[in-house]
C-alpha positions as a Markdown table, in Angstrom:
| # | Residue | x | y | z |
|---|---|---|---|---|
| 1 | Gly | 53.4 | -31.1 | -7.3 |
| 2 | Ala | 53.2 | -28.4 | -4.7 |
| 3 | Thr | 54.4 | -29.2 | -1.2 |
| 4 | Val | 54.5 | -27.5 | 2.2 |
| 5 | Leu | 58.1 | -26.5 | 1.5 |
| 6 | Asp | 57.1 | -25.1 | -1.9 |
| 7 | Ala | 54.6 | -22.9 | -0.2 |
| 8 | Leu | 57.2 | -21.7 | 2.3 |
| 9 | Gly | 59.8 | -21.1 | -0.4 |
| 10 | Thr | 57.5 | -19.0 | -2.6 |
| 11 | Gln | 55.4 | -17.2 | 0.0 |
| 12 | Val | 57.8 | -16.3 | 2.8 |
| 13 | Ala | 60.4 | -13.5 | 2.3 |
| 14 | Gly | 63.9 | -14.7 | 3.1 |
| 15 | Ala | 63.0 | -18.4 | 2.6 |
| 16 | Ser | 64.7 | -20.6 | 0.0 |
| 17 | Leu | 64.8 | -24.3 | -0.8 |
| 18 | Thr | 67.8 | -26.5 | -1.7 |
| 19 | Asp | 67.7 | -30.0 | -3.0 |
| 20 | Thr | 71.0 | -31.5 | -1.7 |
| 21 | Gln | 69.8 | -35.1 | -1.9 |
| 22 | Gly | 68.5 | -34.9 | -5.5 |
| 23 | Asn | 64.9 | -35.7 | -4.4 |
| 24 | Ala | 62.2 | -33.0 | -4.2 |
| 25 | Met | 60.5 | -34.8 | -1.2 |
| 26 | Phe | 63.6 | -34.3 | 0.9 |
| 27 | Gln | 64.4 | -30.6 | 0.5 |
| 28 | Asp | 66.2 | -28.3 | 2.9 |
| 29 | Leu | 64.5 | -25.1 | 4.0 |
| 30 | Arg | 66.7 | -22.0 | 4.6 |
| 31 | Phe | 65.3 | -19.0 | 6.3 |
| 32 | His | 67.6 | -15.9 | 6.6 |
| 33 | Gly | 70.7 | -18.2 | 6.4 |
| 34 | Phe | 69.4 | -20.8 | 8.9 |
| 35 | Glu | 68.4 | -24.3 | 8.0 |
| 36 | Ala | 65.8 | -27.0 | 8.7 |
| 37 | Ser | 66.9 | -30.2 | 6.8 |
| 38 | Pro | 66.3 | -33.9 | 6.8 |
| 39 | Leu | 70.0 | -34.4 | 6.2 |
| 40 | Gln | 72.0 | -35.5 | 9.2 |
| 41 | Gly | 75.0 | -33.3 | 9.7 |
| 42 | Ala | 73.5 | -30.1 | 8.3 |
| 43 | Pro | 73.7 | -27.1 | 10.7 |
| 44 | Gln | 70.1 | -26.9 | 11.9 |
| 45 | Gly | 68.9 | -23.5 | 13.1 |
| 46 | Leu | 65.1 | -23.6 | 12.6 |
| 47 | Ala | 62.6 | -25.2 | 15.0 |
| 48 | Val | 59.5 | -26.8 | 13.5 |
| 49 | Tyr | 56.4 | -27.3 | 15.5 |
| 50 | Gln | 53.2 | -29.2 | 14.7 |
| 51 | Asn | 50.3 | -28.2 | 17.0 |
| 52 | Gly | 52.9 | -27.0 | 19.5 |
| 53 | Val | 54.9 | -30.2 | 19.5 |
| 54 | Arg | 58.5 | -29.9 | 18.3 |
| 55 | Leu | 59.1 | -32.0 | 15.1 |
| 56 | Asn | 62.9 | -31.7 | 15.0 |
| 57 | Glu | 64.5 | -35.1 | 15.8 |
| 58 | Ala | 66.1 | -35.4 | 19.2 |
| 59 | Phe | 69.5 | -36.5 | 17.7 |
| 60 | Gly | 70.8 | -34.0 | 15.1 |
| 61 | Asp | 67.7 | -31.7 | 15.0 |
| 62 | Thr | 66.8 | -33.0 | 11.5 |
| 63 | Val | 63.2 | -32.4 | 10.2 |
| 64 | Asn | 61.5 | -35.1 | 8.2 |
| 65 | Trp | 59.3 | -32.9 | 6.0 |
| 66 | Asp | 58.1 | -35.9 | 4.1 |
| 67 | Ala | 56.3 | -37.2 | 7.3 |
| 68 | Ile | 54.0 | -34.2 | 7.6 |
| 69 | Pro | 50.6 | -34.9 | 6.1 |
| 70 | Gln | 50.1 | -31.9 | 3.9 |
| 71 | Val | 46.4 | -32.2 | 3.4 |
| 72 | Ala | 45.9 | -32.0 | 7.2 |
| 73 | Ile | 47.6 | -28.6 | 7.6 |
| 74 | Ala | 45.2 | -25.8 | 8.4 |
| 75 | Arg | 47.7 | -23.0 | 8.8 |
| 76 | Met | 51.5 | -22.3 | 8.7 |
| 77 | Asp | 53.3 | -19.5 | 10.5 |
| 78 | Val | 57.0 | -18.5 | 10.3 |
| 79 | Trp | 58.6 | -16.5 | 13.1 |
| 80 | Thr | 62.0 | -15.0 | 13.2 |
| 81 | Ser | 64.4 | -15.7 | 16.0 |
| 82 | Asn | 62.6 | -15.8 | 19.4 |
| 83 | Pro | 63.9 | -17.5 | 22.6 |
| 84 | Val | 60.3 | -18.8 | 23.3 |
| 85 | Phe | 60.8 | -21.5 | 20.7 |
| 86 | Gly | 63.9 | -23.0 | 22.3 |
| 87 | Leu | 67.7 | -23.0 | 22.1 |
| 88 | Asn | 67.9 | -24.4 | 18.6 |
| 89 | Ala | 65.6 | -21.8 | 17.1 |
| 90 | Leu | 68.4 | -19.4 | 16.3 |
| 91 | Gly | 67.1 | -18.5 | 12.9 |
| 92 | Gly | 63.4 | -18.8 | 13.6 |
| 93 | Ser | 60.5 | -21.2 | 13.8 |
| 94 | Val | 57.9 | -22.8 | 11.6 |
| 95 | Gly | 54.5 | -23.5 | 13.3 |
| 96 | Leu | 52.0 | -25.9 | 11.7 |
| 97 | Leu | 48.5 | -25.9 | 13.0 |
| 98 | Met | 46.7 | -29.0 | 11.9 |
| 99 | Lys | 42.9 | -29.5 | 11.2 |
| 100 | Asn | 40.6 | -31.2 | 13.7 |
| 101 | Gly | 37.0 | -32.1 | 13.8 |
| 102 | Phe | 36.0 | -28.8 | 15.4 |
| 103 | Thr | 37.7 | -26.6 | 12.7 |
| 104 | Trp | 37.0 | -28.8 | 9.6 |
| 105 | Gln | 33.9 | -30.8 | 8.8 |
| 106 | Gly | 32.9 | -32.7 | 5.6 |
| 107 | Ala | 34.6 | -35.1 | 3.2 |
| 108 | Asp | 37.0 | -34.4 | 0.4 |
| 109 | Ala | 39.2 | -36.4 | -2.0 |
| 110 | Ser | 41.5 | -35.4 | -4.8 |
| 111 | Leu | 43.8 | -36.9 | -7.4 |
| 112 | Gln | 46.8 | -35.2 | -9.1 |
| 113 | Gly | 49.2 | -36.3 | -11.7 |
| 114 | Gly | 52.2 | -34.7 | -13.5 |
| 115 | Ser | 55.4 | -35.3 | -15.3 |
| 116 | Tyr | 58.0 | -37.9 | -14.4 |
| 117 | Gly | 55.3 | -40.2 | -13.0 |
| 118 | His | 54.2 | -37.8 | -10.2 |
| 119 | Gly | 50.9 | -38.8 | -8.7 |
| 120 | Met | 49.2 | -37.8 | -5.5 |
| 121 | Ala | 45.9 | -38.9 | -3.9 |
| 122 | Thr | 44.4 | -37.4 | -0.8 |
| 123 | Ala | 41.3 | -38.0 | 1.3 |
| 124 | Gln | 40.0 | -36.2 | 4.4 |
| 125 | Trp | 37.0 | -36.5 | 6.6 |
| 126 | Gly | 35.9 | -34.5 | 9.6 |
| 127 | Phe | 32.9 | -34.1 | 11.8 |
| 128 | Ser | 31.8 | -32.5 | 15.1 |
| 129 | Asp | 29.0 | -33.7 | 17.3 |
| 130 | Gly | 28.6 | -31.5 | 20.4 |
| 131 | Ala | 31.6 | -32.0 | 22.6 |
| 132 | Phe | 33.3 | -34.6 | 20.4 |
| 133 | Gly | 35.1 | -34.0 | 17.1 |
| 134 | Phe | 37.1 | -36.3 | 14.7 |
| 135 | Tyr | 39.3 | -35.5 | 11.7 |
| 136 | Gly | 41.1 | -38.1 | 9.6 |
| 137 | Ala | 43.3 | -37.7 | 6.5 |
| 138 | Ala | 45.2 | -40.1 | 4.2 |
| 139 | Glu | 47.7 | -39.1 | 1.6 |
| 140 | Thr | 49.9 | -41.0 | -0.9 |
| 141 | Val | 52.5 | -39.6 | -3.2 |
| 142 | Thr | 54.5 | -41.4 | -5.9 |
| 143 | Asp | 57.2 | -40.0 | -8.2 |
| 144 | Arg | 59.4 | -41.8 | -10.7 |
| 145 | Gly | 62.0 | -39.0 | -10.5 |
| 146 | Trp | 63.7 | -37.2 | -13.4 |
| 147 | Arg | 66.7 | -39.6 | -13.5 |
| 148 | Pro | 66.9 | -43.5 | -13.4 |
| 149 | His | 66.6 | -45.2 | -10.0 |
| 150 | Ser | 65.2 | -42.1 | -8.2 |
| 151 | Gln | 61.7 | -43.2 | -7.5 |
| 152 | Ser | 59.9 | -42.1 | -4.3 |
| 153 | Asn | 56.8 | -43.4 | -2.7 |
| 154 | Leu | 55.2 | -41.9 | 0.4 |
| 155 | Ala | 52.0 | -42.8 | 2.4 |
| 156 | Arg | 50.9 | -40.6 | 5.3 |
| 157 | Leu | 48.0 | -41.0 | 7.7 |
| 158 | Tyr | 46.7 | -38.4 | 10.3 |
| 159 | Ala | 43.9 | -38.7 | 12.8 |
| 160 | Asp | 42.7 | -36.3 | 15.5 |
| 161 | Ala | 40.0 | -37.3 | 18.1 |
| 162 | Gly | 39.0 | -34.3 | 20.2 |
| 163 | Trp | 36.8 | -33.5 | 23.2 |
| 164 | Arg | 36.0 | -30.1 | 24.5 |
| 165 | Ser | 34.2 | -28.7 | 27.5 |
| 166 | Gly | 33.8 | -25.0 | 28.1 |
| 167 | Gly | 37.1 | -23.3 | 27.1 |
| 168 | Ser | 39.2 | -26.5 | 27.4 |
| 169 | Glu | 40.0 | -29.1 | 24.7 |
| 170 | Leu | 41.7 | -32.5 | 24.8 |
| 171 | His | 43.0 | -34.1 | 21.6 |
| 172 | Leu | 44.4 | -37.5 | 20.9 |
| 173 | Ile | 46.5 | -37.4 | 17.7 |
| 174 | Ala | 48.1 | -40.1 | 15.6 |
| 175 | Ser | 50.3 | -39.4 | 12.6 |
């Protein structure tokens, strides 16, 4: 199944993926030789932000790609090295802008299946009523893996309750 990392690896020049742990849900992203990885001890050089909040873990700068609810991503941007993104953004930054009730309304659900027992179910719902907006998403992924004893199961939830007045917005987000 396609993941947020698959999109980065195929659509961004200079980006590549490695699978050092033998699990497609825990891949490393390399961008121009710098890395964002869930593996402790890897030399991290990319900063990852979700709605402006840094996702790199405080200890070791690791990035848990599997914790990002993919159905809730509205836009992804990749920037080369820029000091605006902090000291550990030597190689660049990945910015994820998530959906909210003001930018996405309606309801949607999908099911996917594939080889090696891969399955994915997603559901999302959003609405806006004047100054208030709400968006919620749920996602579950299962994969038996291509070798014995390599099964993975993920469940992700995301919710955004927003309020806006004039040019200002306030959002309460749970992920």
